[in-house]
Coordinates of N, CA, C and O in Angstrom, one line a residue:
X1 N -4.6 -3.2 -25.2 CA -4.7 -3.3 -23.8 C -3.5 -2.6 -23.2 O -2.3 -3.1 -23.3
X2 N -3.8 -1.6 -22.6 CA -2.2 -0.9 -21.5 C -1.8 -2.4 -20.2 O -2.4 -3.1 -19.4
X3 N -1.0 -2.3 -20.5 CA -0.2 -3.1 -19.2 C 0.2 -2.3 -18.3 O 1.0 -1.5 -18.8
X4 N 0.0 -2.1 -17.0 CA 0.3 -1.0 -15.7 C 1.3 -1.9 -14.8 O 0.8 -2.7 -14.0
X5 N 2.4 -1.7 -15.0 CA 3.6 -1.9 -14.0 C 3.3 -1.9 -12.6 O 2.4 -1.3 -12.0
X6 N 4.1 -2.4 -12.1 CA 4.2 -2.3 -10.9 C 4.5 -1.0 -10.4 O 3.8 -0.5 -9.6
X7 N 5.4 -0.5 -10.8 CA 5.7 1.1 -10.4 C 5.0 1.9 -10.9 O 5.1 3.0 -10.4
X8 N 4.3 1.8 -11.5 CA 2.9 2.9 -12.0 C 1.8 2.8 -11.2 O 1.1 3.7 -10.8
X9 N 1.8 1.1 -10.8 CA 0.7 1.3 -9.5 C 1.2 1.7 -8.4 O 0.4 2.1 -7.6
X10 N 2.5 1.7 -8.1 CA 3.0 1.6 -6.6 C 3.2 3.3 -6.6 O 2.9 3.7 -5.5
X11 N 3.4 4.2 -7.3 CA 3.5 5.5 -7.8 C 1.7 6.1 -7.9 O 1.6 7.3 -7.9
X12 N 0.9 5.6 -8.0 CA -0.3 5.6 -8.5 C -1.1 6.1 -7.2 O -1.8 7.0 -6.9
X13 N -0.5 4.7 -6.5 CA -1.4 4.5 -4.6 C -0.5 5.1 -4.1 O -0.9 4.9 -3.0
X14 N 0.8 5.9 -3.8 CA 1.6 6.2 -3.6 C 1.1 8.0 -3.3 O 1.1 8.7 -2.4
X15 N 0.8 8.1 -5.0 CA 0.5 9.7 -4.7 C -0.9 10.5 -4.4 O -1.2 11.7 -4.3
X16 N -1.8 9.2 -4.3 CA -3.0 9.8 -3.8 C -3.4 9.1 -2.5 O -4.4 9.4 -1.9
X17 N -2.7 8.2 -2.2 CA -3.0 7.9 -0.4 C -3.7 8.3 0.6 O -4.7 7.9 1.1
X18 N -2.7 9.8 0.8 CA -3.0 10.3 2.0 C -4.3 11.4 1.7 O -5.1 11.8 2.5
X19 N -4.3 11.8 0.1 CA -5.6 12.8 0.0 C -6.7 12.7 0.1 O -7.1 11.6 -0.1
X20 N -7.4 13.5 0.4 CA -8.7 13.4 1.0 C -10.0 13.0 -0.3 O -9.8 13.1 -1.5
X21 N -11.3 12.7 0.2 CA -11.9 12.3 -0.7 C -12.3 13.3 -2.0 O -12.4 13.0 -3.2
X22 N -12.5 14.3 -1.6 CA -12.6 15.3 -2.5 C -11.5 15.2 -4.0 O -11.7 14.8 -5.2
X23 N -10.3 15.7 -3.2 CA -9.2 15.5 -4.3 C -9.2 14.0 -5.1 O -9.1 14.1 -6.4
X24 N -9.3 13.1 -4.7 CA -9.7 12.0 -5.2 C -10.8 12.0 -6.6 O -10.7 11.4 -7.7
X25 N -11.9 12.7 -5.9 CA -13.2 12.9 -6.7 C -12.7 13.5 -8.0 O -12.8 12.8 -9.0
X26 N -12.3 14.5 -8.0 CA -11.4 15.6 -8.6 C -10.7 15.4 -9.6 O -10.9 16.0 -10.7
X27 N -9.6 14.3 -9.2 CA -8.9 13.9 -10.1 C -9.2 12.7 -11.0 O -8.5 12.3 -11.9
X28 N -10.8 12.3 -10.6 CA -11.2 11.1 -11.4 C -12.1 11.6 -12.2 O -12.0 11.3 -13.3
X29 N -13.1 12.4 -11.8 CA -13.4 13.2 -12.7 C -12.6 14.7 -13.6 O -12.9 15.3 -14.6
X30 N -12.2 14.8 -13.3 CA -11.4 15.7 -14.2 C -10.8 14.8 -15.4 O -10.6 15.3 -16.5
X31 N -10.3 13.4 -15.1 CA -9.3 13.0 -15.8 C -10.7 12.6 -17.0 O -10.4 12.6 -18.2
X32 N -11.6 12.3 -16.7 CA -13.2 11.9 -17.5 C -13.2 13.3 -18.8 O -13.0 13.4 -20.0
X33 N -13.5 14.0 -17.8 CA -13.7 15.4 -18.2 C -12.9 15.7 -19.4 O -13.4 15.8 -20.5
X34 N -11.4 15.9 -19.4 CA -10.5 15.7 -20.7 C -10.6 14.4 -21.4 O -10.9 14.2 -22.5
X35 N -10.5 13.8 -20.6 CA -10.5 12.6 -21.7 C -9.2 12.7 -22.3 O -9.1 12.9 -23.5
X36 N -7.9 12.6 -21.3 CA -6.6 12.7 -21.3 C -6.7 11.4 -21.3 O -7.6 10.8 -20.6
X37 N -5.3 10.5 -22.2 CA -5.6 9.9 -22.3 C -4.2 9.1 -21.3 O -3.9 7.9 -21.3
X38 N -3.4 10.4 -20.5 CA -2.2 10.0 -19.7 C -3.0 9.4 -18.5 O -2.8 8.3 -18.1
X39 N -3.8 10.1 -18.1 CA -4.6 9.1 -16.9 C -5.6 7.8 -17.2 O -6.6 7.5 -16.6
X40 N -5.2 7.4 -18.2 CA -5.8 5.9 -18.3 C -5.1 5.1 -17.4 O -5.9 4.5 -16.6
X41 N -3.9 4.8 -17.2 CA -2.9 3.7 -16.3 C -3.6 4.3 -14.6 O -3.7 3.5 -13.7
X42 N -3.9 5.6 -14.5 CA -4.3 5.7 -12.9 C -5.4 4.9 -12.7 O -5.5 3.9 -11.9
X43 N -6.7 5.6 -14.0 CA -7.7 5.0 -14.0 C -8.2 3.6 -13.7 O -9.2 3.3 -13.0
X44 N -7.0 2.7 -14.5 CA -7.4 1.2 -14.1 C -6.7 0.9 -13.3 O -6.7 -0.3 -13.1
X45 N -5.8 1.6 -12.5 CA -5.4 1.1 -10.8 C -6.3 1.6 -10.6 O -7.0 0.8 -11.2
X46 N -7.3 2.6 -10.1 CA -8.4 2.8 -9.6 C -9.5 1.4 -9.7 O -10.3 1.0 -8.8
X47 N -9.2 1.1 -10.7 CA -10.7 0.2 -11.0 C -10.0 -1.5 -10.6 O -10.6 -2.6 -10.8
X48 N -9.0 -1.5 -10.1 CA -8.4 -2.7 -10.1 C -8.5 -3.0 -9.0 O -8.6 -4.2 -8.5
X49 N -8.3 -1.4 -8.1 CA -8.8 -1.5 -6.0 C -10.0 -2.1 -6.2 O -10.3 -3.3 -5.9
X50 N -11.0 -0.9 -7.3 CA -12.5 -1.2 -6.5 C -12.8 -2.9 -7.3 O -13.8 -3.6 -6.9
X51 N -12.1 -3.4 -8.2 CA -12.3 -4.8 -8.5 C -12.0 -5.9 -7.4 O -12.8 -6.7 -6.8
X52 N -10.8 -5.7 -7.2 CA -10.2 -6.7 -5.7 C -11.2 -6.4 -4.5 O -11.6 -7.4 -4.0
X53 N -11.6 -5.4 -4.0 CA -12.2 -5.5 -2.9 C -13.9 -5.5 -2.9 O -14.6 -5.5 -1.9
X54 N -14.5 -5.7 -4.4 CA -15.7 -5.5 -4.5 C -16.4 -7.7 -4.0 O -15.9 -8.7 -3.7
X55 N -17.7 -7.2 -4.2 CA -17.9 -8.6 -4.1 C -18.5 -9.0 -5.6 O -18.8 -8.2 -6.6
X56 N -18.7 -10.5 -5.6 CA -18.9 -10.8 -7.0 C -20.1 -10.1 -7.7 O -20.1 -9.8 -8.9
X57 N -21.5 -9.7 -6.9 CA -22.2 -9.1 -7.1 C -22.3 -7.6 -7.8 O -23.1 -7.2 -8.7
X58 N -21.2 -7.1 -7.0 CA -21.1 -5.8 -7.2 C -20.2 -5.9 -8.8 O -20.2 -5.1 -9.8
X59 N -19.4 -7.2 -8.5 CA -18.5 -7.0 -9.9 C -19.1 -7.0 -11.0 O -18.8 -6.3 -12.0
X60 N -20.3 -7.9 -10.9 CA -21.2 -8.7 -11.9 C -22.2 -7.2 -12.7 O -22.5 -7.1 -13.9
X61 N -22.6 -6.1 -11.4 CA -23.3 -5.0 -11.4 C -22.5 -3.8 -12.1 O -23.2 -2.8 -12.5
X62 N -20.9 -3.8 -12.4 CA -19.9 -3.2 -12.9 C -20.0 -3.6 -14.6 O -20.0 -2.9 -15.6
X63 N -20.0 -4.9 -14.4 CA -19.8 -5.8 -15.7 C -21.0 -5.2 -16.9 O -20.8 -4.9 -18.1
X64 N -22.0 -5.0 -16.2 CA -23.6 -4.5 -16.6 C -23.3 -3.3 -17.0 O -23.0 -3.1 -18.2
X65 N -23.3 -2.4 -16.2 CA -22.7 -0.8 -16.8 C -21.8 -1.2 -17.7 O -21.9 -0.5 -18.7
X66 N -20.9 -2.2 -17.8 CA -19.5 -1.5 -18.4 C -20.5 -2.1 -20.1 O -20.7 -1.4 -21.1
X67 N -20.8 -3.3 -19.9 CA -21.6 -4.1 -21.3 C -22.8 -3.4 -22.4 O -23.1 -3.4 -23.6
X68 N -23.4 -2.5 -20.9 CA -24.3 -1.4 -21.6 C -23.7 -0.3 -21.9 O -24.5 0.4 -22.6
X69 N -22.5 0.4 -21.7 CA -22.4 1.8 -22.2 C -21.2 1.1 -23.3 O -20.5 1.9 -23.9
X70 N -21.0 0.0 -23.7 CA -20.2 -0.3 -24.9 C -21.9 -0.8 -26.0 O -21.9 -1.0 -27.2
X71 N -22.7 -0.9 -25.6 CA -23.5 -1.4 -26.7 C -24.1 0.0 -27.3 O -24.4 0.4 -28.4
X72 N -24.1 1.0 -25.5 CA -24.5 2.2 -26.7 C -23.9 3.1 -27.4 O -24.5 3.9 -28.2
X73 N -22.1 3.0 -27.1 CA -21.4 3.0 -28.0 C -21.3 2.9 -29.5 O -21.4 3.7 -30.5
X74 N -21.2 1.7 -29.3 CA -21.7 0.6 -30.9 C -22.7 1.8 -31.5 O -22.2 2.4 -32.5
X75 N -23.9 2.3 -31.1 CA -25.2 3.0 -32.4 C -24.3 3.9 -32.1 O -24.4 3.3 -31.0
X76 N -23.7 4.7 -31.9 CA -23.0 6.0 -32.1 C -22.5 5.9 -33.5 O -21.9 6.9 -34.0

């Protein structure tokens, strides 16, 4: 499990703020794309916004994707 600092988040929301949605898009998929594994700590401040502001439904609908692309994982 990575632990993300406070300064890694505050550095995180800090440097993509003000950019527009594109760049955003960009940098979340690209970081997929490599499959670098330095943008993991962005990654889950990304997923930690869309956790906090989602509703439980939507969390529950996350939980689903996340439970099925680990099971088809597993037959790999």
């Amino acid at each position: 499990m990575i632990i993300i600092s406070k300064d890694i988040r505050s550095y995180i929301i800090n440097n993509f703020k003000n950019d527009k949605r594109e760049t955003l898009r960009n940098a979340i998929e690209g970081s997929i794309e490599e499959q670098d594994e330095i943008t993991l700590p962005g990654m889950g401040v990304f997923l930690e916004i869309i956790w906090k502001d989602s509703s439980k439904e939507f969390q529950d609908e996350m939980l689903d994707i996340i439970m099925n692309r680990l099971k088809e994982e597993k037959k790999n």
